[in-house]
Structures are given as C-alpha cells and as structure tokens.
PDB file of C-alpha atoms in Angstrom:
ATOM      1  CA  UNK H   1       0.000   0.000   0.000  1.00 92.00           C
ATOM      2  CA  UNK H   2       1.165   3.529  -0.728  1.00 94.00           C
ATOM      3  CA  UNK H   3       0.828   5.317   2.577  1.00 93.00           C
ATOM      4  CA  UNK H   4       0.709   8.622   4.347  1.00 94.00           C
ATOM      5  CA  UNK H   5       1.967   8.809   7.931  1.00 96.00           C
ATOM      6  CA  UNK H   6       1.242  11.785  10.162  1.00 96.00           C
ATOM      7  CA  UNK H   7       0.510  13.133  13.631  1.00 96.00           C
ATOM      8  CA  UNK H   8      -2.434  15.447  14.289  1.00 97.00           C
ATOM      9  CA  UNK H   9      -1.777  18.681  16.158  1.00 97.00           C
ATOM     10  CA  UNK H  10      -3.895  18.528  19.304  1.00 98.00           C
ATOM     11  CA  UNK H  11      -3.735  22.218  20.211  1.00 97.00           C
ATOM     12  CA  UNK H  12      -4.403  23.506  16.707  1.00 97.00           C
ATOM     13  CA  UNK H  13      -7.043  26.000  17.820  1.00 98.00           C
ATOM     14  CA  UNK H  14      -4.535  27.815  20.039  1.00 97.00           C
ATOM     15  CA  UNK H  15      -1.928  27.872  17.257  1.00 97.00           C
ATOM     16  CA  UNK H  16      -4.353  29.210  14.652  1.00 98.00           C
ATOM     17  CA  UNK H  17      -5.655  31.861  17.071  1.00 98.00           C
ATOM     18  CA  UNK H  18      -2.060  32.970  17.695  1.00 97.00           C
ATOM     19  CA  UNK H  19      -1.567  33.662  13.988  1.00 97.00           C
ATOM     20  CA  UNK H  20      -5.073  35.075  13.517  1.00 97.00           C
ATOM     21  CA  UNK H  21      -4.308  37.733  16.167  1.00 97.00           C
ATOM     22  CA  UNK H  22      -1.299  38.731  14.062  1.00 96.00           C
ATOM     23  CA  UNK H  23      -3.505  39.298  11.013  1.00 95.00           C
ATOM     24  CA  UNK H  24      -2.576  36.165   9.057  1.00 96.00           C
ATOM     25  CA  UNK H  25      -5.338  35.203   6.631  1.00 94.00           C
ATOM     26  CA  UNK H  26      -6.277  32.025   4.713  1.00 95.00           C
ATOM     27  CA  UNK H  27      -5.582  29.999   7.834  1.00 97.00           C
ATOM     28  CA  UNK H  28      -5.858  26.232   7.865  1.00 95.00           C
ATOM     29  CA  UNK H  29      -8.748  24.898   9.955  1.00 96.00           C
ATOM     30  CA  UNK H  30      -7.472  24.089  13.460  1.00 96.00           C
ATOM     31  CA  UNK H  31      -8.616  20.464  13.289  1.00 95.00           C
ATOM     32  CA  UNK H  32      -6.689  20.032  10.009  1.00 95.00           C
ATOM     33  CA  UNK H  33      -3.297  20.898  11.489  1.00 97.00           C
ATOM     34  CA  UNK H  34      -0.931  17.954  11.247  1.00 96.00           C
ATOM     35  CA  UNK H  35       2.685  17.043  10.813  1.00 95.00           C
ATOM     36  CA  UNK H  36       3.619  14.666   8.005  1.00 94.00           C
ATOM     37  CA  UNK H  37       6.025  11.888   8.895  1.00 96.00           C
ATOM     38  CA  UNK H  38       6.056  10.027   5.568  1.00 95.00           C
ATOM     39  CA  UNK H  39       4.417  10.314   2.158  1.00 94.00           C
ATOM     40  CA  UNK H  40       5.314   7.097   0.382  1.00 95.00           C
ATOM     41  CA  UNK H  41       4.389   6.607  -3.259  1.00 95.00           C
ATOM     42  CA  UNK H  42       6.091   3.211  -3.087  1.00 95.00           C
ATOM     43  CA  UNK H  43       4.014   0.241  -1.969  1.00 95.00           C
ATOM     44  CA  UNK H  44       4.942  -1.037   1.495  1.00 95.00           C
ATOM     45  CA  UNK H  45       3.507  -3.664   3.813  1.00 94.00           C
ATOM     46  CA  UNK H  46       1.780  -1.494   6.416  1.00 93.00           C
ATOM     47  CA  UNK H  47       1.418  -4.514   8.729  1.00 94.00           C
ATOM     48  CA  UNK H  48       5.191  -4.441   9.275  1.00 94.00           C
ATOM     49  CA  UNK H  49       5.083  -0.873  10.575  1.00 96.00           C
ATOM     50  CA  UNK H  50       4.825  -0.316  14.318  1.00 96.00           C
ATOM     51  CA  UNK H  51       3.261   3.055  15.043  1.00 97.00           C
ATOM     52  CA  UNK H  52       4.295   5.239  17.958  1.00 96.00           C
ATOM     53  CA  UNK H  53       1.197   5.616  20.129  1.00 96.00           C
ATOM     54  CA  UNK H  54       2.748   8.241  22.412  1.00 95.00           C
ATOM     55  CA  UNK H  55       1.875  11.901  22.242  1.00 95.00           C
ATOM     56  CA  UNK H  56       4.733  14.337  21.641  1.00 92.00           C
ATOM     57  CA  UNK H  57       5.132  17.755  23.193  1.00 90.00           C
ATOM     58  CA  UNK H  58       7.422  19.939  21.143  1.00 85.00           C
ATOM     59  CA  UNK H  59       8.896  22.834  23.082  1.00 81.00           C
ATOM     60  CA  UNK H  60       9.219  25.645  20.523  1.00 71.00           C
ATOM     61  CA  UNK H  61      12.747  26.808  21.311  1.00 72.00           C
ATOM     62  CA  UNK H  62      13.778  26.913  17.671  1.00 71.00           C
ATOM     63  CA  UNK H  63      10.580  27.149  15.648  1.00 80.00           C
ATOM     64  CA  UNK H  64      11.435  28.426  12.241  1.00 88.00           C
ATOM     65  CA  UNK H  65       8.689  30.124  10.231  1.00 94.00           C
ATOM     66  CA  UNK H  66       9.212  29.601   6.519  1.00 94.00           C
ATOM     67  CA  UNK H  67       7.356  29.905   3.265  1.00 94.00           C
ATOM     68  CA  UNK H  68       7.023  26.612   1.370  1.00 92.00           C
ATOM     69  CA  UNK H  69       5.577  27.581  -1.999  1.00 91.00           C
ATOM     70  CA  UNK H  70       2.489  29.631  -1.125  1.00 93.00           C
ATOM     71  CA  UNK H  71       2.236  28.185   2.387  1.00 95.00           C
ATOM     72  CA  UNK H  72       3.347  29.674   5.677  1.00 97.00           C
ATOM     73  CA  UNK H  73       4.703  26.798   7.771  1.00 96.00           C
ATOM     74  CA  UNK H  74       6.281  26.181  11.161  1.00 94.00           C
ATOM     75  CA  UNK H  75       9.341  23.950  10.789  1.00 93.00           C
ATOM     76  CA  UNK H  76       9.614  21.822  13.934  1.00 88.00           C
ATOM     77  CA  UNK H  77      12.698  19.649  13.493  1.00 80.00           C
ATOM     78  CA  UNK H  78      13.524  17.340  16.366  1.00 84.00           C
ATOM     79  CA  UNK H  79      15.619  14.175  16.662  1.00 89.00           C
ATOM     80  CA  UNK H  80      12.479  12.169  17.560  1.00 91.00           C
ATOM     81  CA  UNK H  81      10.693  13.107  14.330  1.00 92.00           C
ATOM     82  CA  UNK H  82      13.826  12.423  12.292  1.00 94.00           C
ATOM     83  CA  UNK H  83      14.160   9.001  13.938  1.00 95.00           C
ATOM     84  CA  UNK H  84      10.546   8.153  13.107  1.00 96.00           C
ATOM     85  CA  UNK H  85      11.036   9.289   9.503  1.00 96.00           C
ATOM     86  CA  UNK H  86      14.168   7.102   9.290  1.00 97.00           C
ATOM     87  CA  UNK H  87      12.180   4.176  10.734  1.00 97.00           C
ATOM     88  CA  UNK H  88       9.520   4.479   8.007  1.00 97.00           C
ATOM     89  CA  UNK H  89      12.250   4.670   5.365  1.00 96.00           C
ATOM     90  CA  UNK H  90      13.835   1.505   6.819  1.00 96.00           C
ATOM     91  CA  UNK H  91      10.492  -0.244   6.268  1.00 96.00           C
ATOM     92  CA  UNK H  92      10.660   0.564   2.538  1.00 95.00           C
ATOM     93  CA  UNK H  93       8.780   3.868   2.378  1.00 96.00           C
ATOM     94  CA  UNK H  94       9.797   6.346  -0.290  1.00 96.00           C
ATOM     95  CA  UNK H  95      10.291  10.123  -0.003  1.00 94.00           C
ATOM     96  CA  UNK H  96      10.354  12.495  -2.979  1.00 93.00           C
ATOM     97  CA  UNK H  97      12.542  15.223  -1.448  1.00 90.00           C
ATOM     98  CA  UNK H  98      16.248  15.559  -0.683  1.00 91.00           C
ATOM     99  CA  UNK H  99      15.696  16.107   3.041  1.00 93.00           C
ATOM    100  CA  UNK H 100      12.974  15.658   5.648  1.00 94.00           C
ATOM    101  CA  UNK H 101      11.755  18.959   7.096  1.00 92.00           C
ATOM    102  CA  UNK H 102       8.915  18.267   9.533  1.00 93.00           C
ATOM    103  CA  UNK H 103       6.540  21.190   9.467  1.00 94.00           C
ATOM    104  CA  UNK H 104       3.000  22.301  10.203  1.00 96.00           C
ATOM    105  CA  UNK H 105       1.213  24.320   7.516  1.00 96.00           C
ATOM    106  CA  UNK H 106      -0.447  27.415   8.963  1.00 97.00           C
ATOM    107  CA  UNK H 107      -1.982  29.099   5.925  1.00 95.00           C
ATOM    108  CA  UNK H 108      -2.089  29.082   2.145  1.00 94.00           C
ATOM    109  CA  UNK H 109      -1.454  32.054  -0.141  1.00 94.00           C
ATOM    110  CA  UNK H 110       0.641  33.811   2.496  1.00 94.00           C
ATOM    111  CA  UNK H 111       1.399  37.365   1.418  1.00 88.00           C
ATOM    112  CA  UNK H 112       2.770  38.910   4.611  1.00 86.00           C
ATOM    113  CA  UNK H 113       6.261  39.450   5.936  1.00 91.00           C
ATOM    114  CA  UNK H 114       7.498  36.465   7.937  1.00 93.00           C
ATOM    115  CA  UNK H 115       9.951  38.712   9.804  1.00 93.00           C
ATOM    116  CA  UNK H 116       6.990  40.572  11.354  1.00 92.00           C
ATOM    117  CA  UNK H 117       5.408  37.398  12.760  1.00 95.00           C
ATOM    118  CA  UNK H 118       5.991  35.966  16.202  1.00 93.00           C
ATOM    119  CA  UNK H 119       6.297  32.159  16.279  1.00 91.00           C
ATOM    120  CA  UNK H 120       3.883  30.205  18.436  1.00 93.00           C
ATOM    121  CA  UNK H 121       5.395  30.500  21.951  1.00 92.00           C
ATOM    122  CA  UNK H 122       3.872  27.468  23.718  1.00 92.00           C
ATOM    123  CA  UNK H 123       4.451  23.707  23.425  1.00 92.00           C
ATOM    124  CA  UNK H 124       2.998  22.046  20.353  1.00 94.00           C
ATOM    125  CA  UNK H 125       1.026  18.921  21.213  1.00 96.00           C
ATOM    126  CA  UNK H 126       1.256  16.146  18.637  1.00 96.00           C
ATOM    127  CA  UNK H 127      -1.026  13.115  18.786  1.00 97.00           C
ATOM    128  CA  UNK H 128      -0.073   9.508  18.173  1.00 97.00           C
ATOM    129  CA  UNK H 129       1.142   8.389  14.765  1.00 97.00           C
ATOM    130  CA  UNK H 130      -1.454   7.422  12.206  1.00 97.00           C
ATOM    131  CA  UNK H 131      -1.193   5.988   8.729  1.00 95.00           C
ATOM    132  CA  UNK H 132      -3.705   5.861   5.933  1.00 94.00           C
ATOM    133  CA  UNK H 133      -3.782   4.940   2.289  1.00 93.00           C
ATOM    134  CA  UNK H 134      -2.153   7.645   0.217  1.00 88.00           C
ATOM    135  CA  UNK H 135      -4.667   9.809  -1.634  1.00 83.00           C
ATOM    136  CA  UNK H 136      -3.157  11.506  -4.650  1.00 69.00           C
ATOM    137  CA  UNK H 137      -6.010  13.981  -5.012  1.00 61.00           C
ATOM    138  CA  UNK H 138      -6.253  16.618  -2.318  1.00 50.00           C
ATOM    139  CA  UNK H 139      -8.883  19.347  -2.256  1.00 48.00           C
ATOM    140  CA  UNK H 140      -7.834  22.743  -0.902  1.00 43.00           C
ATOM    141  CA  UNK H 141     -11.352  23.577   0.246  1.00 41.00           C
ATOM    142  CA  UNK H 142     -11.305  20.553   2.573  1.00 40.00           C
ATOM    143  CA  UNK H 143      -8.522  22.046   4.688  1.00 41.00           C
ATOM    144  CA  UNK H 144      -8.736  25.816   4.502  1.00 37.00           C
ATOM    145  CA  UNK H 145     -10.750  28.174   6.656  1.00 35.00           C
ATOM    146  CA  UNK H 146     -11.684  30.730   4.002  1.00 27.00           C
TER     147      UNK H 146
END
C-alpha cells in the first residue's frame, strides 16, 4: 500500500488563534493541522510498521517560520521526528525530497512578511502516529478556513 503517515496537532485551535491575532489570513482549519512523517508513493507492507502511540510535546525553542511555496509553515525539526522518519524509510517507504523537514502548515497564499510574525510561543502537542492509504487527489477547500 502507498501510505501517508502523520501526527495530528492537538492544540491547533490555540496555534491558529495565535496567527489570527497577528492578522494572518487564509488559515488552515485548526482540526486540520498535522505534521507529516512520511508520504510514500512506493508500496509497502503497512502490517510491518509499528506506530508510535505516544503523544509528543514539542517545546518551541527553535521554531522556524518559513514559506514553502504559497504556504506559511512552522518547521519543527527534532531528533524524535527524524528518527521516526528514518524508521519508516527503513520499512521501505519512499520520499520524494532531498531532506525531511517536519513542518505544520499554517496558511495558504501567504502574502505577509514572515519577519513581522511571532512564532507560536507554547508547546505544540502532537497526537499519536497514524497511517492511511495515500490519496493523490487533495482538495484545498477541505482544509482551509476561508
């Protein structure tokens, strides 16, 4: 199965409100916030993958706001996320990029100045790992709060 592995952001409402107060528009719906662990276009045996059922609390000491294409994202690199990415790769998952940059998309069509934004100052709560069958068609209107 081609699969998508991720962790939901459990305190998404607080994060979105933080950026809303700063005037950021086209925000992602709070319940859609997530962090991708793997996006494998290669078939793998999902029954061989052991998911991490622990929640993660990421202390935002070094959150890096960046623009990925039209998206404003929070890059949240940690050794734990890198280890989990490496684990999925060791189970045969593919990855289409040169490096793994774990991030949380905040909004689409970002037109502001990143330097004027304050990163989210509180811990980010990530839920347990989940996997699902990879869906190649994604609809913007399903995830944006327009």
